[in-house]
Coordinates of C-alpha atoms and ligand atoms in Angstrom, one line a residue:
M1 CA 0.0 0.0 0.0
A2 CA 1.4 3.5 -0.9
K3 CA 1.7 5.4 2.2
K4 CA -0.2 8.7 2.4
I5 CA 2.1 11.6 2.9
A6 CA 0.0 12.9 6.0
S7 CA -0.7 9.4 7.6
A8 CA 2.6 8.1 9.1
R9 CA 0.8 5.8 11.6
I10 CA -2.3 4.6 9.5
T11 CA -1.5 1.1 8.2
E12 CA -4.6 0.3 6.4
E13 CA -5.9 1.7 3.3
S14 CA -8.8 4.1 4.2
S15 CA -12.4 3.3 3.7
K16 CA -14.0 4.9 0.6
L17 CA -16.8 6.3 2.7
L18 CA -14.1 8.0 5.1
Q19 CA -12.6 9.5 2.0
E20 CA -15.8 10.9 1.0
L21 CA -16.5 12.4 4.3
N22 CA -13.0 13.4 5.1
N23 CA -11.7 14.9 1.9
S24 CA -12.0 18.6 1.2
L25 CA -10.1 18.7 -2.1
P26 CA -13.4 18.7 -4.1
F27 CA -14.1 22.1 -2.6
D28 CA -11.1 23.6 -1.1
N29 CA -9.2 23.2 -4.6
V30 CA -10.4 26.8 -5.2
L31 CA -7.7 27.8 -2.7
Y32 CA -4.7 26.7 -5.0
K33 CA -3.5 30.2 -5.6
E34 CA -3.5 31.0 -1.9
D35 CA -1.8 27.8 -1.0
I36 CA 0.9 28.2 -3.6
E37 CA 1.4 31.9 -2.5
G38 CA 1.7 30.9 1.2
S39 CA 4.1 28.0 0.5
R40 CA 6.4 30.3 -1.5
A41 CA 6.6 32.8 1.3
H42 CA 7.1 29.9 3.8
A43 CA 9.9 28.4 1.7
Y44 CA 11.6 31.7 1.2
M45 CA 11.6 32.3 5.0
L46 CA 12.9 28.9 5.6
K47 CA 15.8 29.6 3.1
E48 CA 16.4 33.2 4.8
Q49 CA 16.7 31.5 8.2
G50 CA 19.0 28.9 6.9
I51 CA 16.5 26.1 7.7
I52 CA 16.6 24.8 4.1
S53 CA 19.4 25.4 1.5
E54 CA 19.3 27.8 -1.3
D55 CA 19.2 25.0 -3.7
D56 CA 16.4 23.4 -2.2
H57 CA 14.4 26.7 -2.0
A58 CA 15.2 27.3 -5.7
K59 CA 13.8 24.0 -6.6
I60 CA 10.6 24.5 -4.3
D61 CA 10.0 27.8 -5.7
A62 CA 10.4 27.0 -9.3
G63 CA 8.3 23.9 -8.8
L64 CA 5.4 25.8 -7.2
V65 CA 5.4 28.5 -9.9
E66 CA 5.2 25.6 -12.6
I67 CA 2.3 23.9 -10.7
L68 CA 0.4 27.3 -10.6
G69 CA 0.8 27.8 -14.2
D70 CA -0.2 24.1 -15.1
I71 CA -3.4 24.5 -12.7
E72 CA -4.2 27.7 -14.6
A73 CA -3.6 26.4 -17.9
G74 CA -5.8 23.4 -17.2
I75 CA -3.0 21.0 -17.6
L76 CA -3.0 20.0 -13.9
K77 CA -6.4 19.0 -12.5
L78 CA -7.2 19.1 -8.8
D79 CA -9.6 16.3 -8.7
G80 CA -7.5 13.4 -7.4
D81 CA -8.2 11.6 -4.0
D82 CA -5.7 13.6 -2.1
E83 CA -7.2 14.7 1.3
D84 CA -7.1 18.4 0.7
I85 CA -5.5 21.3 -1.5
H86 CA -2.5 21.3 0.8
M87 CA -1.7 17.6 0.5
A88 CA -2.5 17.8 -3.3
I89 CA 0.1 20.6 -4.0
E90 CA 2.8 19.3 -1.6
G91 CA 2.4 15.7 -3.3
E92 CA 2.5 17.2 -6.8
L93 CA 5.7 19.3 -5.9
T94 CA 7.4 16.1 -4.5
R95 CA 6.5 14.1 -7.6
R96 CA 8.0 16.8 -9.7
I97 CA 11.2 17.9 -7.8
G98 CA 11.8 14.9 -5.5
D99 CA 13.3 15.2 -1.9
A100 CA 13.4 19.0 -1.9
G101 CA 9.7 19.0 -2.0
K102 CA 9.6 17.0 1.4
R103 CA 11.4 19.9 3.1
L104 CA 8.6 22.3 2.4
H105 CA 6.5 21.4 5.3
T106 CA 9.3 22.1 8.0
A107 CA 8.0 24.1 10.8
R108 CA 4.4 24.2 9.4
S109 CA 1.2 22.3 9.9
R110 CA -1.9 22.1 7.9
N111 CA -3.5 23.8 10.8
D112 CA -1.6 27.2 10.1
Q113 CA -1.5 26.6 6.5
V114 CA -5.3 26.3 6.1
A115 CA -5.7 29.4 8.6
L116 CA -3.4 31.2 6.1
D117 CA -5.0 30.1 2.8
F118 CA -8.4 30.7 4.1
R119 CA -7.5 34.1 5.5
L120 CA -5.9 35.2 2.3
Y121 CA -9.1 34.1 0.3
V122 CA -11.2 36.1 2.8
Q123 CA -9.0 39.1 2.6
K124 CA -8.9 39.1 -1.1
N125 CA -12.7 38.8 -1.4
S126 CA -13.6 41.4 1.2
R127 CA -11.7 43.8 -1.0
A128 CA -13.4 42.7 -4.1
I129 CA -16.8 43.0 -2.5
A130 CA -16.0 46.3 -1.0
N131 CA -15.0 47.5 -4.5
L132 CA -18.3 46.4 -6.1
L133 CA -20.1 48.1 -3.3
L134 CA -18.4 51.3 -4.2
E135 CA -19.5 51.0 -7.8
N136 CA -23.1 50.3 -6.6
I137 CA -22.8 53.5 -4.3
Q138 CA -21.8 55.5 -7.4
T139 CA -24.6 54.3 -9.4
L140 CA -27.2 55.1 -6.6
V141 CA -25.7 58.6 -6.3
D142 CA -25.9 59.1 -10.0
V143 CA -29.7 58.2 -9.9
A144 CA -30.2 60.3 -6.8
Q145 CA -28.6 63.4 -8.5
K146 CA -31.0 63.0 -11.4
H147 CA -34.1 62.6 -9.3
A148 CA -33.6 64.9 -6.5
D149 CA -36.8 66.7 -7.4
T150 CA -38.8 63.6 -8.3
M151 CA -41.5 63.3 -5.7
L152 CA -42.9 60.1 -4.3
P153 CA -44.9 59.4 -1.2
G154 CA -42.5 58.5 1.7
M155 CA -44.1 55.7 3.6
T156 CA -44.4 54.1 7.0
H157 CA -46.2 51.0 7.5
L158 CA -46.3 50.9 3.6
Q159 CA -48.8 53.7 4.0
H160 CA -48.4 57.2 2.4
A161 CA -46.8 59.4 4.9
Q162 CA -44.9 62.5 3.7
P163 CA -43.8 63.7 0.3
I164 CA -40.1 62.9 -0.3
N165 CA -38.1 62.7 -3.4
F166 CA -36.6 59.6 -5.2
G167 CA -33.0 60.8 -4.9
Y168 CA -33.5 60.9 -1.2
H169 CA -34.8 57.5 -1.2
M170 CA -31.9 56.1 -3.3
M171 CA -29.4 57.9 -1.0
A172 CA -30.9 55.9 2.0
Y173 CA -29.6 52.7 0.1
A174 CA -26.3 54.4 -0.7
S175 CA -25.9 55.1 3.1
M176 CA -26.6 51.4 3.8
F177 CA -24.1 50.2 1.3
K178 CA -21.4 52.8 2.6
R179 CA -21.8 51.2 6.0
D180 CA -21.4 47.8 4.4
Y181 CA -18.4 49.0 2.6
E182 CA -16.8 50.2 5.9
R183 CA -17.7 47.0 7.5
F184 CA -15.8 44.9 4.9
M185 CA -12.9 47.4 5.1
S186 CA -12.7 47.3 8.8
S187 CA -12.9 43.5 9.0
Y188 CA -10.1 43.5 6.5
E189 CA -7.8 45.7 8.7
R190 CA -8.8 43.7 11.9
N191 CA -7.8 40.4 10.4
N192 CA -4.8 41.4 8.4
Y193 CA -2.5 39.4 10.6
S194 CA -0.4 36.5 9.4
P195 CA -1.2 33.0 10.8
I196 CA 1.7 31.2 9.2
G197 CA 4.4 29.8 11.5
C198 CA 2.0 28.9 14.3
A199 CA 2.6 25.3 13.3
A200 CA 0.0 22.8 14.8
L201 CA -0.9 24.9 18.0
A202 CA 2.1 25.7 20.0
G203 CA 4.6 27.2 17.6
T204 CA 7.8 25.5 16.6
P205 CA 11.3 24.9 17.9
H206 CA 12.8 25.8 14.4
P207 CA 14.3 29.3 14.2
I208 CA 11.7 30.7 12.0
N209 CA 10.9 34.4 11.3
R210 CA 7.1 34.9 11.2
Q211 CA 7.8 38.7 10.3
T212 CA 9.4 37.7 7.1
T213 CA 6.4 35.7 5.9
S214 CA 4.1 38.3 7.1
N215 CA 5.8 41.0 5.1
K216 CA 6.0 38.8 2.0
L217 CA 2.3 38.1 2.2
G218 CA 1.2 41.7 2.8
F219 CA -0.1 41.4 6.3
N220 CA 0.4 44.1 8.9
A221 CA 2.1 41.7 11.4
P222 CA 2.2 38.0 12.6
T223 CA -0.7 37.1 14.9
L224 CA -0.1 37.3 18.6
N225 CA -0.8 33.8 20.0
C226 CA -0.6 30.6 18.0
L227 CA -3.1 28.7 20.0
D228 CA -5.7 31.2 19.2
T229 CA -4.6 31.5 15.6
V230 CA -5.2 27.9 14.5
S231 CA -8.5 27.9 16.4
D232 CA -9.8 31.1 15.2
R233 CA -12.4 31.5 12.3
D234 CA -13.6 34.9 13.3
F235 CA -12.3 36.3 10.0
A236 CA -14.6 33.8 8.2
L237 CA -17.6 34.6 10.5
E238 CA -16.9 38.3 9.9
I239 CA -17.2 38.1 6.0
L240 CA -20.2 35.9 6.4
F241 CA -21.9 38.5 8.6
N242 CA -20.8 41.4 6.4
I243 CA -22.2 39.6 3.4
A244 CA -25.6 38.8 5.2
T245 CA -26.2 42.4 6.2
M246 CA -25.2 43.6 2.8
M247 CA -27.7 41.1 1.3
M248 CA -30.3 42.2 3.8
H249 CA -30.0 45.8 2.5
M250 CA -30.0 44.5 -1.2
S251 CA -33.0 42.4 -0.3
R252 CA -35.0 45.4 1.0
L253 CA -34.1 47.4 -2.1
S254 CA -35.2 44.5 -4.3
E255 CA -38.4 44.2 -2.4
E256 CA -39.2 47.8 -3.1
L257 CA -38.2 47.5 -6.9
I258 CA -40.6 44.5 -7.2
L259 CA -43.4 46.6 -5.4
W260 CA -42.6 49.5 -7.8
S261 CA -42.8 47.5 -10.8
A262 CA -46.3 46.2 -10.1
A263 CA -49.2 47.6 -12.0
E264 CA -50.5 49.3 -8.8
F265 CA -47.4 51.4 -8.6
K266 CA -45.6 51.5 -12.0
W267 CA -43.1 53.8 -10.3
V268 CA -40.2 52.1 -12.0
T269 CA -39.7 49.8 -15.1
L270 CA -37.0 47.5 -15.0
S271 CA -35.1 47.2 -18.4
D272 CA -36.0 44.2 -20.6
R273 CA -32.4 42.9 -19.9
H274 CA -33.4 42.4 -16.3
A275 CA -36.9 41.0 -16.6
T276 CA -38.2 37.6 -17.6
G277 CA -41.3 36.3 -19.3
S278 CA -43.8 33.6 -18.3
S279 CA -44.0 30.3 -20.1
I280 CA -47.8 30.5 -20.3
M281 CA -48.8 34.1 -20.0
P282 CA -47.6 35.9 -23.0
Q283 CA -48.3 39.4 -21.5
K284 CA -46.1 39.0 -18.5
K285 CA -42.8 40.8 -17.6
N286 CA -41.6 39.5 -14.2
P287 CA -39.1 41.0 -11.8
D288 CA -37.2 37.7 -11.4
I289 CA -33.9 39.4 -11.0
P290 CA -34.8 41.3 -7.8
E291 CA -36.7 38.4 -6.5
L292 CA -33.6 36.3 -6.8
L293 CA -31.4 38.9 -5.0
R294 CA -34.0 39.0 -2.3
G295 CA -34.3 35.2 -2.2
K296 CA -30.5 34.6 -2.1
T297 CA -30.5 36.5 1.4
G298 CA -31.8 33.1 2.7
R299 CA -28.7 31.3 1.8
V300 CA -26.2 33.7 3.0
N301 CA -28.0 34.0 6.4
G302 CA -27.9 30.2 6.5
N303 CA -24.1 30.1 5.9
L304 CA -23.5 32.6 8.7
V305 CA -25.7 30.6 11.3
A306 CA -24.1 27.4 10.1
L307 CA -20.5 28.4 10.9
L308 CA -21.5 30.0 14.3
T309 CA -22.9 26.7 15.0
V310 CA -19.9 24.8 13.9
M311 CA -17.6 26.9 16.0
K312 CA -19.7 27.1 19.2
G313 CA -18.3 24.7 21.8
L314 CA -15.1 23.7 20.0
P315 CA -12.3 23.0 22.4
L316 CA -9.0 24.6 21.5
A317 CA -7.2 24.1 19.1
Y318 CA -7.9 22.7 15.7
N319 CA -10.7 20.3 15.2
K320 CA -11.8 18.7 11.9
D321 CA -15.4 20.2 12.4
M322 CA -13.5 23.4 11.3
Q323 CA -13.2 22.0 7.6
E324 CA -16.9 22.8 7.6
D325 CA -15.9 26.4 7.5
K326 CA -15.2 26.8 3.8
E327 CA -18.3 25.8 1.6
G328 CA -20.6 28.4 3.1
V329 CA -18.0 31.2 2.7
F330 CA -17.3 30.2 -0.8
D331 CA -21.0 30.2 -1.5
S332 CA -21.7 33.5 0.2
V333 CA -18.7 35.2 -1.4
K334 CA -19.9 33.8 -4.8
T335 CA -23.4 35.2 -4.2
A336 CA -22.3 38.5 -3.0
L337 CA -20.0 39.1 -6.0
L338 CA -22.7 38.2 -8.5
S339 CA -25.5 39.9 -6.9
L340 CA -23.6 43.2 -6.7
Q341 CA -22.9 43.1 -10.3
V342 CA -26.4 42.3 -11.2
L343 CA -27.8 45.0 -8.9
N344 CA -25.4 47.6 -10.3
E345 CA -26.6 47.0 -13.9
M346 CA -30.3 46.8 -12.9
I347 CA -30.2 50.1 -11.2
A348 CA -28.4 51.8 -13.8
D349 CA -30.7 50.6 -16.5
M350 CA -34.0 51.0 -14.8
T351 CA -36.5 53.7 -15.8
V352 CA -38.1 56.0 -13.1
N353 CA -41.5 57.0 -13.9
K354 CA -41.8 60.5 -12.5
E355 CA -45.4 61.0 -13.5
A356 CA -46.7 57.9 -11.7
M357 CA -44.5 58.7 -8.6
E358 CA -45.8 62.4 -8.4
A359 CA -49.4 61.3 -9.1
A360 CA -49.2 59.0 -6.1
C361 CA -48.4 61.9 -3.9
M362 CA -51.9 63.2 -4.4
V363 CA -53.2 60.2 -2.5
G364 CA -53.1 60.1 1.3
H365 CA -53.1 63.7 2.3
L366 CA -49.3 63.7 2.6
T367 CA -49.0 67.2 3.9
A368 CA -51.5 66.8 6.9
T369 CA -48.4 67.1 9.2
D370 CA -47.5 70.4 7.7
L371 CA -51.0 71.7 8.6
A372 CA -50.7 70.6 12.2
D373 CA -47.1 72.1 12.3
Y374 CA -48.5 75.4 11.0
L375 CA -51.3 75.6 13.5
V376 CA -48.7 75.1 16.3
K377 CA -46.3 77.6 14.9
E378 CA -48.4 80.3 13.5
A379 CA -51.6 80.2 15.6
G380 CA -50.0 78.9 19.0
I381 CA -52.4 76.0 19.2
P382 CA -51.2 73.1 21.3
F383 CA -49.9 70.2 19.1
R384 CA -52.7 67.7 20.3
D385 CA -55.4 70.2 19.4
A386 CA -53.7 70.9 16.1
Y387 CA -53.6 67.3 15.4
H388 CA -57.3 67.0 15.9
I389 CA -58.0 70.0 13.9
T390 CA -56.1 68.5 11.1
G391 CA -57.9 65.3 11.4
N392 CA -61.2 67.2 10.7
V393 CA -59.7 68.8 7.7
V394 CA -58.6 65.4 6.3
N395 CA -62.2 64.0 6.9
L396 CA -63.6 66.9 4.9
A397 CA -61.1 66.4 2.1
E398 CA -62.2 62.7 2.1
E399 CA -65.8 63.7 1.8
K400 CA -65.1 66.0 -1.0
G401 CA -63.0 63.4 -2.7
K402 CA -60.1 65.8 -2.7
D403 CA -56.5 65.4 -1.4
I404 CA -55.9 67.9 1.4
S405 CA -53.6 69.9 -1.0
E406 CA -56.6 70.6 -3.1
L407 CA -58.8 72.1 -0.6
T408 CA -59.7 75.9 -1.0
L409 CA -59.0 78.4 1.7
E410 CA -62.8 78.6 2.6
E411 CA -63.1 74.9 2.8
L412 CA -60.2 74.9 5.3
Q413 CA -61.4 77.8 7.2
S414 CA -64.8 76.1 7.6
I415 CA -63.1 73.7 10.0
D416 CA -61.0 76.4 11.8
A417 CA -60.9 80.0 11.2
R418 CA -57.4 80.5 12.5
I419 CA -56.1 78.7 9.2
G420 CA -54.6 81.6 7.3
K421 CA -54.2 81.8 3.4
D422 CA -50.5 81.1 3.5
V423 CA -51.5 77.6 4.4
V424 CA -52.8 76.8 0.9
E425 CA -49.3 77.1 -0.7
M426 CA -47.8 75.2 2.3
L427 CA -50.0 72.2 1.7
D428 CA -48.6 71.8 -1.8
N429 CA -46.5 68.5 -1.9
R430 CA -43.3 70.1 -3.4
A431 CA -43.4 72.9 -0.9
S432 CA -43.7 70.5 1.9
M433 CA -40.9 68.4 0.8
N434 CA -38.7 71.3 0.4
A435 CA -39.7 72.6 4.0
R436 CA -38.0 69.5 5.3
C437 CA -34.7 71.1 5.0
S438 CA -33.1 70.1 8.3
E439 CA -29.7 68.5 8.0
G440 CA -30.1 65.1 6.4
G441 CA -33.7 65.9 5.4
T442 CA -35.5 65.3 2.1
A443 CA -35.5 69.0 0.7
T444 CA -33.9 68.8 -2.8
E445 CA -31.3 71.0 -1.8
R446 CA -30.5 68.7 1.3
T447 CA -30.7 65.6 -1.0
L448 CA -28.1 67.3 -3.3
E449 CA -25.8 68.1 -0.4
Q450 CA -26.1 64.3 0.7
V451 CA -25.1 63.5 -2.9
A452 CA -22.2 65.8 -2.8
Q453 CA -21.0 64.5 0.4
M454 CA -21.2 60.9 -0.7
K455 CA -19.4 61.6 -4.0
A456 CA -16.6 63.3 -2.0
W457 CA -16.5 60.1 0.1
I458 CA -16.3 57.9 -2.8
S459 CA -13.3 59.7 -4.3
M460 CA -11.6 59.5 -1.2
Q461 CA -12.0 55.8 -1.0
N462 CA -10.9 55.5 -4.7
N463 CA -7.8 57.6 -3.9
Q464 CA -6.9 55.3 -0.9
K465 CA -7.0 52.3 -3.1
Ligands
LIG1 N1 -8.5 20.2 5.2 C1 -8.4 20.7 6.4 C2 -9.4 21.8 6.7 O1 -9.9 22.3 5.7 C3 -7.1 21.2 6.6 C4 -6.4 21.2 8.0 C5 -6.4 19.8 8.3 N2 -5.6 19.6 9.5 C6 -5.7 18.5 10.3 N3 -4.9 18.5 11.4 N4 -6.3 17.6 9.9 O2 -9.7 22.2 7.7

């Protein structure tokens, strides 16, 4: 029986079923780049420290570079029955360069190796997701700038509440994505420490230099404590949480797009590129894309809860349970990258139906709060009384089949003589919207200020890249 390279004391061929359960190569093969990058840095450090010879290092490095090239060219397939990506690459290296390959694993364990590979993967993708978020924020800001005077009914409880503008509404989502961006970037910073050199759990007696590997791999510094490092999957949990939160925001936006596309609203029209038909109803144009974005939130939430549950209760240090960390992260990352690209296209291509939105503002007496505020400010009426007077005005408007903004001065004064003629203009929806000019408010001028601030923030992020 050929001895497996990581099984010194196992004498029997392992059961096929064990292999099926145990082997992670079928899914961790996506980490080949990170694994090779990590091994090259490790071998370089071993050479620098005089732990392996210059000659062995040269062979190892050339062998790893060649393997990388062959994988990328599709010449080398990572689908054998090796246990995982680490064993597959080390095995291939030794087949190619002989004994020097067997020196690569000096002062290293798969426990710190997997912690490194996986962390490099998470770091790289946190950046990639953050960059896509930035593009989405830019797109939302562009729509916001164009529609800072396009009115729609702002809602609470999905009931018409007060007039706002569509740009303001888009800036709310831009703000959510900005927080998401900051979350990915701060997780990146927090986790930018190098795990390699921790070995199995306790460090190593070899005279390694973790600073060298850390520098080579672009980390801030080596991690502090080896026992923690090989046991830690917080970085994976963080990206799962960050993705789940980001997808929750995307799901809310998707839900609104779905609603707004319905015949009852018709506030937006998704481009034909982002809508699908029905197999039986020839007239249909369905918002499958935002529905899928909303639906995919379910799986990323699941991935987060799954890993939290795996990690809970694990004694220090590495346990094989932790091999369950990867598939959920790979799935969430793939979902996030694709979803963000689709969302960006869909928002850029949608048509905003200004007339339909503004017509909807004539339903629901959106400026009733303005009347109550007027009675308090101009007539010195206590708010609760003003609230009831306004209620009576709304009832009158309902009786007449009008919106509150369409009542004449005489009609208004029939409810309360203290209502002055300046009220008529104030009850206009656009005037009401622009009256909400407090910082962060919906007035067109304030919306454009938010647009400008967000643009400045975006260019700051782009400059820091
Ligand atoms: N395939 C393993 C994983 O993904 C690598 C680490 C294995 N370490 C060990 N001591 N069995 O977690």
